[in-house]
mmCIF file of C-alpha atoms in Angstrom:
data_model
loop_
_atom_site.group_PDB
_atom_site.id
_atom_site.type_symbol
_atom_site.label_atom_id
_atom_site.label_comp_id
_atom_site.label_asym_id
_atom_site.label_seq_id
_atom_site.Cartn_x
_atom_site.Cartn_y
_atom_site.Cartn_z
ATOM 1 C CA UNK A 740 87.976 86.184 112.423
ATOM 2 C CA UNK A 741 87.683 89.850 113.345
ATOM 3 C CA UNK A 742 87.699 92.373 110.502
ATOM 4 C CA UNK A 743 89.292 95.727 111.314
ATOM 5 C CA UNK A 744 89.494 98.854 109.178
ATOM 6 C CA UNK A 745 92.555 101.056 109.781
ATOM 7 C CA UNK A 746 92.540 104.548 108.289
ATOM 8 C CA UNK A 747 95.810 106.394 107.834
ATOM 9 C CA UNK A 748 97.421 102.975 107.548
ATOM 10 C CA UNK A 749 100.544 104.317 105.836
ATOM 11 C CA UNK A 750 101.155 107.021 108.447
ATOM 12 C CA UNK A 751 103.409 106.954 111.502
ATOM 13 C CA UNK A 752 100.812 105.740 114.008
ATOM 14 C CA UNK A 753 98.769 103.813 111.446
ATOM 15 C CA UNK A 754 101.718 101.591 110.543
ATOM 16 C CA UNK A 755 102.159 100.661 114.196
ATOM 17 C CA UNK A 756 98.437 99.930 114.531
ATOM 18 C CA UNK A 757 98.572 97.597 111.530
ATOM 19 C CA UNK A 758 101.549 95.787 113.045
ATOM 20 C CA UNK A 759 99.779 95.457 116.405
ATOM 21 C CA UNK A 760 96.599 94.148 114.767
ATOM 22 C CA UNK A 761 98.497 91.588 112.673
ATOM 23 C CA UNK A 762 100.060 90.210 115.855
ATOM 24 C CA UNK A 763 96.574 88.844 116.641
ATOM 25 C CA UNK A 764 96.133 85.628 114.596
ATOM 26 C CA UNK A 765 92.362 86.009 114.285
ATOM 27 C CA UNK A 766 92.378 89.478 112.717
ATOM 28 C CA UNK A 767 91.978 90.566 109.103
ATOM 29 C CA UNK A 768 92.733 94.169 108.210
ATOM 30 C CA UNK A 769 91.465 96.568 105.590
ATOM 31 C CA UNK A 770 94.043 99.328 105.082
ATOM 32 C CA UNK A 771 92.624 102.635 103.881
ATOM 33 C CA UNK A 772 94.468 105.676 102.597
ATOM 34 C CA UNK A 773 94.380 108.331 99.894
ATOM 35 C CA UNK A 774 96.820 106.372 97.728
ATOM 36 C CA UNK A 775 95.752 102.841 98.597
ATOM 37 C CA UNK A 776 98.522 102.072 101.132
ATOM 38 C CA UNK A 777 100.713 99.028 100.737
ATOM 39 C CA UNK A 778 100.342 96.508 103.509
ATOM 40 C CA UNK A 779 102.113 93.379 104.723
ATOM 41 C CA UNK A 780 101.316 90.216 102.837
ATOM 42 C CA UNK A 781 100.141 86.942 104.295
ATOM 43 C CA UNK A 782 96.561 87.026 103.056
ATOM 44 C CA UNK A 783 95.157 88.889 106.057
ATOM 45 C CA UNK A 784 95.247 92.396 104.589
ATOM 46 C CA UNK A 785 93.530 94.219 101.766
ATOM 47 C CA UNK A 786 94.163 97.789 100.666
ATOM 48 C CA UNK A 787 91.614 100.308 99.467
ATOM 49 C CA UNK A 788 91.799 103.901 98.334
ATOM 50 C CA UNK A 789 89.704 106.269 100.422
ATOM 51 C CA UNK A 790 89.987 110.013 100.958
ATOM 52 C CA UNK A 791 88.312 111.671 103.941
ATOM 53 C CA UNK A 792 88.032 114.873 101.934
ATOM 54 C CA UNK A 793 86.009 112.961 99.309
ATOM 55 C CA UNK A 794 83.026 111.373 101.147
ATOM 56 C CA UNK A 795 81.820 109.356 98.129
ATOM 57 C CA UNK A 796 85.140 107.473 98.211
ATOM 58 C CA UNK A 797 84.147 106.131 101.659
ATOM 59 C CA UNK A 798 81.094 104.281 100.338
ATOM 60 C CA UNK A 799 81.330 100.596 101.208
ATOM 61 C CA UNK A 800 84.559 101.110 103.150
ATOM 62 C CA UNK A 801 83.083 99.656 106.350
ATOM 63 C CA UNK A 802 81.114 96.818 104.783
ATOM 64 C CA UNK A 803 81.851 93.541 106.575
ATOM 65 C CA UNK A 804 83.914 95.345 109.198
ATOM 66 C CA UNK A 805 83.694 94.703 112.946
ATOM 67 C CA UNK A 806 85.767 97.668 114.134
ATOM 68 C CA UNK A 807 87.384 100.869 112.865
ATOM 69 C CA UNK A 808 90.657 102.313 114.146
ATOM 70 C CA UNK A 809 90.748 105.835 112.757
ATOM 71 C CA UNK A 810 94.336 107.164 112.602
ATOM 72 C CA UNK A 811 93.988 109.539 109.668
ATOM 73 C CA UNK A 812 94.104 113.268 110.444
ATOM 74 C CA UNK A 813 95.241 116.346 108.622
ATOM 75 C CA UNK A 814 97.851 118.378 110.540
ATOM 76 C CA UNK A 815 98.469 121.892 109.255
ATOM 77 C CA UNK A 816 97.248 123.560 106.100
ATOM 78 C CA UNK A 817 94.371 125.871 105.346
ATOM 79 C CA UNK A 818 91.254 125.829 107.504
ATOM 80 C CA UNK A 819 88.952 124.703 104.698
ATOM 81 C CA UNK A 820 91.025 121.564 104.050
ATOM 82 C CA UNK A 821 91.325 120.843 107.758
ATOM 83 C CA UNK A 822 87.561 121.018 108.162
ATOM 84 C CA UNK A 823 86.991 118.861 105.098
ATOM 85 C CA UNK A 824 89.306 116.112 106.345
ATOM 86 C CA UNK A 825 89.176 116.136 110.133
ATOM 87 C CA UNK A 826 85.638 117.344 110.770
ATOM 88 C CA UNK A 827 83.424 116.489 107.778
ATOM 89 C CA UNK A 828 85.575 113.507 106.771
ATOM 90 C CA UNK A 829 85.380 111.894 110.201
ATOM 91 C CA UNK A 830 81.639 112.539 110.355
ATOM 92 C CA UNK A 831 81.204 110.809 106.977
ATOM 93 C CA UNK A 832 83.342 107.875 108.138
ATOM 94 C CA UNK A 833 81.339 107.512 111.356
ATOM 95 C CA UNK A 834 78.084 107.610 109.364
ATOM 96 C CA UNK A 835 79.446 104.925 107.035
ATOM 97 C CA UNK A 836 80.413 102.751 110.020
ATOM 98 C CA UNK A 837 76.953 103.132 111.563
ATOM 99 C CA UNK A 838 75.324 102.318 108.222
ATOM 100 C CA UNK A 839 77.137 98.973 108.165
ATOM 101 C CA UNK A 840 76.566 98.142 111.837
ATOM 102 C CA UNK A 841 80.211 98.454 112.934
ATOM 103 C CA UNK A 842 80.331 97.650 116.627
ATOM 104 C CA UNK A 843 83.448 99.578 117.691
ATOM 105 C CA UNK A 844 85.003 102.859 116.518
ATOM 106 C CA UNK A 845 88.334 104.090 117.945
ATOM 107 C CA UNK A 846 89.779 107.496 117.092
ATOM 108 C CA UNK A 847 93.424 108.322 117.780
ATOM 109 C CA UNK A 848 93.212 112.026 118.600
ATOM 110 C CA UNK A 849 95.596 114.314 120.519
ATOM 111 C CA UNK A 850 95.894 116.099 123.853
ATOM 112 C CA UNK A 851 96.412 119.260 121.786
ATOM 113 C CA UNK A 852 92.628 119.721 121.941
ATOM 114 C CA UNK A 853 93.195 121.137 125.454
ATOM 115 C CA UNK A 854 95.253 124.025 124.126
ATOM 116 C CA UNK A 855 98.373 125.325 125.815
ATOM 117 C CA UNK A 856 99.279 124.315 129.362
ATOM 118 C CA UNK A 857 100.557 124.213 131.950
ATOM 119 C CA UNK A 858 98.924 120.885 132.821
ATOM 120 C CA UNK A 859 100.245 118.889 135.736
ATOM 121 C CA UNK A 860 98.922 115.358 136.341
ATOM 122 C CA UNK A 861 95.645 116.432 134.750
ATOM 123 C CA UNK A 862 92.808 113.939 134.298
ATOM 124 C CA UNK A 863 90.312 113.874 131.432
ATOM 125 C CA UNK A 864 87.479 115.156 133.603
ATOM 126 C CA UNK A 865 89.598 118.078 134.840
ATOM 127 C CA UNK A 866 90.169 119.717 131.464
ATOM 128 C CA UNK A 867 87.853 121.650 129.154
ATOM 129 C CA UNK A 868 88.589 121.635 125.440
ATOM 130 C CA UNK A 869 90.371 124.849 124.420
ATOM 131 C CA UNK A 870 91.988 124.116 121.056
ATOM 132 C CA UNK A 871 94.128 126.998 119.865
ATOM 133 C CA UNK A 872 94.783 126.092 116.228
ATOM 134 C CA UNK A 873 92.611 125.160 113.271
ATOM 135 C CA UNK A 874 94.137 121.677 113.364
ATOM 136 C CA UNK A 875 93.121 121.136 116.976
ATOM 137 C CA UNK A 876 89.698 122.748 116.519
ATOM 138 C CA UNK A 877 88.853 120.339 113.706
ATOM 139 C CA UNK A 878 90.238 117.327 115.563
ATOM 140 C CA UNK A 879 88.047 118.243 118.546
ATOM 141 C CA UNK A 880 85.103 118.290 116.121
ATOM 142 C CA UNK A 881 86.116 114.827 114.909
ATOM 143 C CA UNK A 882 86.080 113.619 118.508
ATOM 144 C CA UNK A 883 82.504 114.799 118.958
ATOM 145 C CA UNK A 884 81.310 112.747 115.988
ATOM 146 C CA UNK A 885 83.020 109.636 117.351
ATOM 147 C CA UNK A 886 81.729 110.095 120.904
ATOM 148 C CA UNK A 887 78.169 110.749 119.691
ATOM 149 C CA UNK A 888 78.275 107.326 118.038
ATOM 150 C CA UNK A 889 79.464 105.618 121.252
ATOM 151 C CA UNK A 890 83.093 105.344 120.159
ATOM 152 C CA UNK A 891 86.401 105.645 121.965
ATOM 153 C CA UNK A 892 88.766 108.623 121.757
ATOM 154 C CA UNK A 893 92.442 108.226 122.673
ATOM 155 C CA UNK A 894 94.386 111.397 123.484
ATOM 156 C CA UNK A 895 98.175 110.951 123.532
ATOM 157 C CA UNK A 896 100.526 113.893 123.999
ATOM 158 C CA UNK A 897 104.010 113.185 122.585
ATOM 159 C CA UNK A 898 104.185 110.042 120.454
ATOM 160 C CA UNK A 899 107.685 108.802 119.692
ATOM 161 C CA UNK A 900 109.311 105.800 118.026
ATOM 162 C CA UNK A 901 110.488 104.548 114.668
ATOM 163 C CA UNK A 902 108.820 106.638 111.994
ATOM 164 C CA UNK A 903 108.381 109.785 114.128
ATOM 165 C CA UNK A 904 109.211 112.879 112.124
ATOM 166 C CA UNK A 905 107.605 115.320 114.528
ATOM 167 C CA UNK A 906 108.632 115.135 118.193
ATOM 168 C CA UNK A 907 112.369 114.444 118.229
ATOM 169 C CA UNK A 908 113.080 115.928 114.759
ATOM 170 C CA UNK A 909 111.125 119.053 115.752
ATOM 171 C CA UNK A 910 113.095 119.405 118.981
ATOM 172 C CA UNK A 911 116.308 118.923 117.012
ATOM 173 C CA UNK A 912 115.271 121.727 114.646
ATOM 174 C CA UNK A 913 114.610 124.040 117.584
ATOM 175 C CA UNK A 914 117.952 123.288 119.263
ATOM 176 C CA UNK A 915 119.828 123.754 115.998
ATOM 177 C CA UNK A 916 118.129 127.110 115.610
ATOM 178 C CA UNK A 917 119.073 128.120 119.158
ATOM 179 C CA UNK A 918 122.598 126.759 118.654
ATOM 180 C CA UNK A 919 122.932 125.185 122.092
ATOM 181 C CA UNK A 920 121.022 123.524 124.877
ATOM 182 C CA UNK A 921 118.246 125.250 126.790
ATOM 183 C CA UNK A 922 117.430 125.210 130.467
ATOM 184 C CA UNK A 923 114.016 123.633 130.890
ATOM 185 C CA UNK A 924 112.403 122.004 133.946
ATOM 186 C CA UNK A 925 108.992 121.083 132.512
ATOM 187 C CA UNK A 926 107.478 117.593 132.444
ATOM 188 C CA UNK A 927 105.787 116.034 129.420
ATOM 189 C CA UNK A 928 103.613 112.980 128.914
ATOM 190 C CA UNK A 929 104.789 110.678 126.153
ATOM 191 C CA UNK A 930 104.077 107.223 124.771
ATOM 192 C CA UNK A 931 105.883 104.803 122.499
ATOM 193 C CA UNK A 932 103.957 104.465 119.222
ATOM 194 C CA UNK A 933 103.936 100.689 119.623
ATOM 195 C CA UNK A 934 102.229 100.923 123.035
ATOM 196 C CA UNK A 935 99.705 103.441 121.696
ATOM 197 C CA UNK A 936 98.955 101.047 118.831
ATOM 198 C CA UNK A 937 98.396 98.151 121.234
ATOM 199 C CA UNK A 938 95.934 100.297 123.190
ATOM 200 C CA UNK A 939 94.057 101.283 120.031
ATOM 201 C CA UNK A 940 93.737 97.663 118.890
ATOM 202 C CA UNK A 941 92.670 96.515 122.368
ATOM 203 C CA UNK A 942 89.978 99.210 122.443
ATOM 204 C CA UNK A 943 88.719 98.016 119.054
ATOM 205 C CA UNK A 944 88.142 94.526 120.452
ATOM 206 C CA UNK A 945 86.377 95.630 123.642
ATOM 207 C CA UNK A 946 82.695 96.387 124.149
ATOM 208 C CA UNK A 947 80.852 99.605 124.949
ATOM 209 C CA UNK A 948 82.452 99.682 128.401
ATOM 210 C CA UNK A 949 85.459 101.452 126.844
ATOM 211 C CA UNK A 950 83.402 104.162 125.139
ATOM 212 C CA UNK A 951 84.557 107.665 126.016
ATOM 213 C CA UNK A 952 87.831 109.548 126.279
ATOM 214 C CA UNK A 953 91.163 108.307 127.616
ATOM 215 C CA UNK A 954 94.576 109.864 128.002
ATOM 216 C CA UNK A 955 97.010 107.339 126.571
ATOM 217 C CA UNK A 956 100.571 108.083 127.668
ATOM 218 C CA UNK A 957 103.048 106.329 129.920
ATOM 219 C CA UNK A 958 101.980 107.135 133.509
ATOM 220 C CA UNK A 959 105.445 108.558 134.213
ATOM 221 C CA UNK A 960 106.212 111.868 132.446
ATOM 222 C CA UNK A 961 109.599 112.657 130.916
ATOM 223 C CA UNK A 962 111.554 115.780 131.913
ATOM 224 C CA UNK A 963 112.138 118.145 129.011
ATOM 225 C CA UNK A 964 115.744 118.319 130.196
ATOM 226 C CA UNK A 965 116.156 114.593 129.423
ATOM 227 C CA UNK A 966 114.736 115.037 125.913
ATOM 228 C CA UNK A 967 117.040 117.972 125.304
ATOM 229 C CA UNK A 968 120.108 116.086 126.553
ATOM 230 C CA UNK A 969 119.429 113.113 124.254
ATOM 231 C CA UNK A 970 118.951 115.330 121.211
ATOM 232 C CA UNK A 971 122.046 117.431 121.989
ATOM 233 C CA UNK A 972 124.147 114.286 122.157
ATOM 234 C CA UNK A 973 122.724 113.031 118.868
ATOM 235 C CA UNK A 974 123.390 116.391 117.160
ATOM 236 C CA UNK A 975 126.833 116.787 118.718
ATOM 237 C CA UNK A 976 125.828 120.227 120.008
ATOM 238 C CA UNK A 977 127.285 121.709 123.230
ATOM 239 C CA UNK A 978 125.564 120.032 126.170
ATOM 240 C CA UNK A 979 127.197 121.907 129.033
ATOM 241 C CA UNK A 980 125.919 125.320 128.013
ATOM 242 C CA UNK A 981 122.221 125.531 128.821
ATOM 243 C CA UNK A 982 120.703 128.896 128.050
ATOM 244 C CA UNK A 983 117.982 130.238 130.371
ATOM 245 C CA UNK A 984 114.542 130.823 128.914
ATOM 246 C CA UNK A 985 114.966 134.608 128.611
ATOM 247 C CA UNK A 986 118.126 134.255 126.500
ATOM 248 C CA UNK A 987 116.517 131.579 124.334
ATOM 249 C CA UNK A 988 113.514 133.796 123.634
ATOM 250 C CA UNK A 989 115.798 136.708 122.767
ATOM 251 C CA UNK A 990 117.823 134.524 120.407
ATOM 252 C CA UNK A 991 114.766 133.212 118.529
ATOM 253 C CA UNK A 992 112.667 136.384 118.726
ATOM 254 C CA UNK A 993 112.608 136.698 114.941
ATOM 255 C CA UNK A 994 110.810 133.370 114.502
ATOM 256 C CA UNK A 995 107.210 133.234 115.802
ATOM 257 C CA UNK A 996 107.089 129.483 115.127
ATOM 258 C CA UNK A 997 110.243 128.816 117.150
ATOM 259 C CA UNK A 998 108.933 130.991 119.979
ATOM 260 C CA UNK A 999 105.643 129.112 119.963
ATOM 261 C CA UNK A 1000 107.321 125.718 120.136
ATOM 262 C CA UNK A 1001 109.767 126.791 122.831
ATOM 263 C CA UNK A 1002 106.992 128.228 124.979
ATOM 264 C CA UNK A 1003 105.104 124.943 124.623
ATOM 265 C CA UNK A 1004 108.192 122.960 125.558
ATOM 266 C CA UNK A 1005 108.918 125.144 128.575
ATOM 267 C CA UNK A 1006 105.672 124.436 130.484
ATOM 268 C CA UNK A 1007 104.283 121.195 131.913
ATOM 269 C CA UNK A 1008 102.065 119.007 129.709
ATOM 270 C CA UNK A 1009 101.603 116.073 132.062
ATOM 271 C CA UNK A 1010 98.361 114.135 131.690
ATOM 272 C CA UNK A 1011 97.282 111.428 134.096
ATOM 273 C CA UNK A 1012 97.273 108.232 132.036
ATOM 274 C CA UNK A 1013 97.057 105.208 134.308
ATOM 275 C CA UNK A 1014 93.356 104.343 133.817
ATOM 276 C CA UNK A 1015 93.541 103.437 130.121
ATOM 277 C CA UNK A 1016 96.090 100.669 130.684
ATOM 278 C CA UNK A 1017 94.029 99.196 133.521
ATOM 279 C CA UNK A 1018 90.783 99.257 131.536
ATOM 280 C CA UNK A 1019 92.323 97.800 128.374
ATOM 281 C CA UNK A 1020 94.650 95.334 130.095
ATOM 282 C CA UNK A 1021 97.678 96.622 128.150
ATOM 283 C CA UNK A 1022 101.197 97.519 129.168
ATOM 284 C CA UNK A 1023 102.140 101.204 128.809
ATOM 285 C CA UNK A 1024 105.469 100.391 127.198
ATOM 286 C CA UNK A 1025 108.817 101.669 128.477
ATOM 287 C CA UNK A 1026 109.131 104.817 130.560
ATOM 288 C CA UNK A 1027 109.673 107.636 128.064
ATOM 289 C CA UNK A 1028 113.287 108.400 128.945
ATOM 290 C CA UNK A 1029 114.260 104.771 128.464
ATOM 291 C CA UNK A 1030 112.016 104.309 125.433
ATOM 292 C CA UNK A 1031 113.244 107.362 123.543
ATOM 293 C CA UNK A 1032 116.834 106.483 124.359
ATOM 294 C CA UNK A 1033 116.271 103.069 122.779
ATOM 295 C CA UNK A 1034 115.079 104.741 119.564
ATOM 296 C CA UNK A 1035 117.938 107.260 119.381
ATOM 297 C CA UNK A 1036 120.026 105.178 116.933
ATOM 298 C CA UNK A 1037 117.129 105.436 114.452
ATOM 299 C CA UNK A 1038 116.611 109.115 115.212
ATOM 300 C CA UNK A 1039 120.331 109.753 114.848
ATOM 301 C CA UNK A 1040 120.340 108.283 111.342
ATOM 302 C CA UNK A 1041 117.262 110.321 110.438
ATOM 303 C CA UNK A 1042 118.747 113.572 111.737
ATOM 304 C CA UNK A 1043 121.986 113.012 109.861
ATOM 305 C CA UNK A 1044 120.005 112.445 106.651
ATOM 306 C CA UNK A 1045 117.801 115.502 107.183
ATOM 307 C CA UNK A 1046 119.985 117.949 109.078
ATOM 308 C CA UNK A 1047 118.162 121.219 108.363
ATOM 309 C CA UNK A 1048 119.108 124.507 109.966
ATOM 310 C CA UNK A 1049 115.904 126.490 110.298
ATOM 311 C CA UNK A 1050 113.374 126.856 113.040
ATOM 312 C CA UNK A 1051 110.478 124.410 113.302
ATOM 313 C CA UNK A 1052 107.720 125.328 110.870
ATOM 314 C CA UNK A 1053 103.967 124.834 111.163
ATOM 315 C CA UNK A 1054 104.243 121.180 110.088
ATOM 316 C CA UNK A 1055 107.531 120.399 111.811
ATOM 317 C CA UNK A 1056 107.076 121.284 115.449
ATOM 318 C CA UNK A 1057 108.191 120.035 118.827
ATOM 319 C CA UNK A 1058 104.681 119.605 120.236
ATOM 320 C CA UNK A 1059 101.288 118.949 118.661
ATOM 321 C CA UNK A 1060 99.639 122.055 117.285
ATOM 322 C CA UNK A 1061 97.493 123.673 119.952
#
């Protein structure tokens, strides 16, 4: 049996990682979270309370563990908390893993560490780190701790699927605020959360040959226009009237957050992502347009339950914080 620790196990991506790991019959999972997350039964899971902001709570967390899949990150909030969780907390977790001889450490990070684009078919080696927010600065610091220990860092861009309350809900909030569609020709990398989870679990079971950084998105980007069209249909907003960028910016000029998210949406964030699937022997999941369309019934129910009318806020954006 392989013993895997999953942090952030009750979060959006963490839940998918747990599901992917449990699909392997020879895996036992330790689920870690601030509140002791509930996990599936069946005798192959145990839950423990652990808080990255409280290093003593991590003592013994990695004992008897073969691999760690680290999905827990703080997004938004004050800089001191972000540093305590993402930077110092990840360092303490890495030290705990090394203390117990854990062979593999995988960190699910974000392409937001590159800052604002445009990026067009950009490879890992082509891009310096230029994080533009405290969230991204501290997640870049977390990456350095993982890489120094010989671990693997996965950088997705847009992650969608059941449980997502960021990408599609954030875009919906922006379009509601604008009051119509927007004209946008940019391309964005995206990945289904289930495919990202499969990649994370596969990396946890590989050797040191997968150490380093990988973009982990579907190789084919999705046009922003396709995302906008799907959300407009779900919201029953006018889809024939597409405002040009100048009119959109004028309409949302009173909201710095909305302007930020629109400007991110309006430029390419396309990251070359074919190598990770070849190295790990995984499938990249459906092409984003098809994949997101398949999840729209779930998104539609979510958006009807949480309609909202305001612009995206700092923790409810269209794109990861840069």
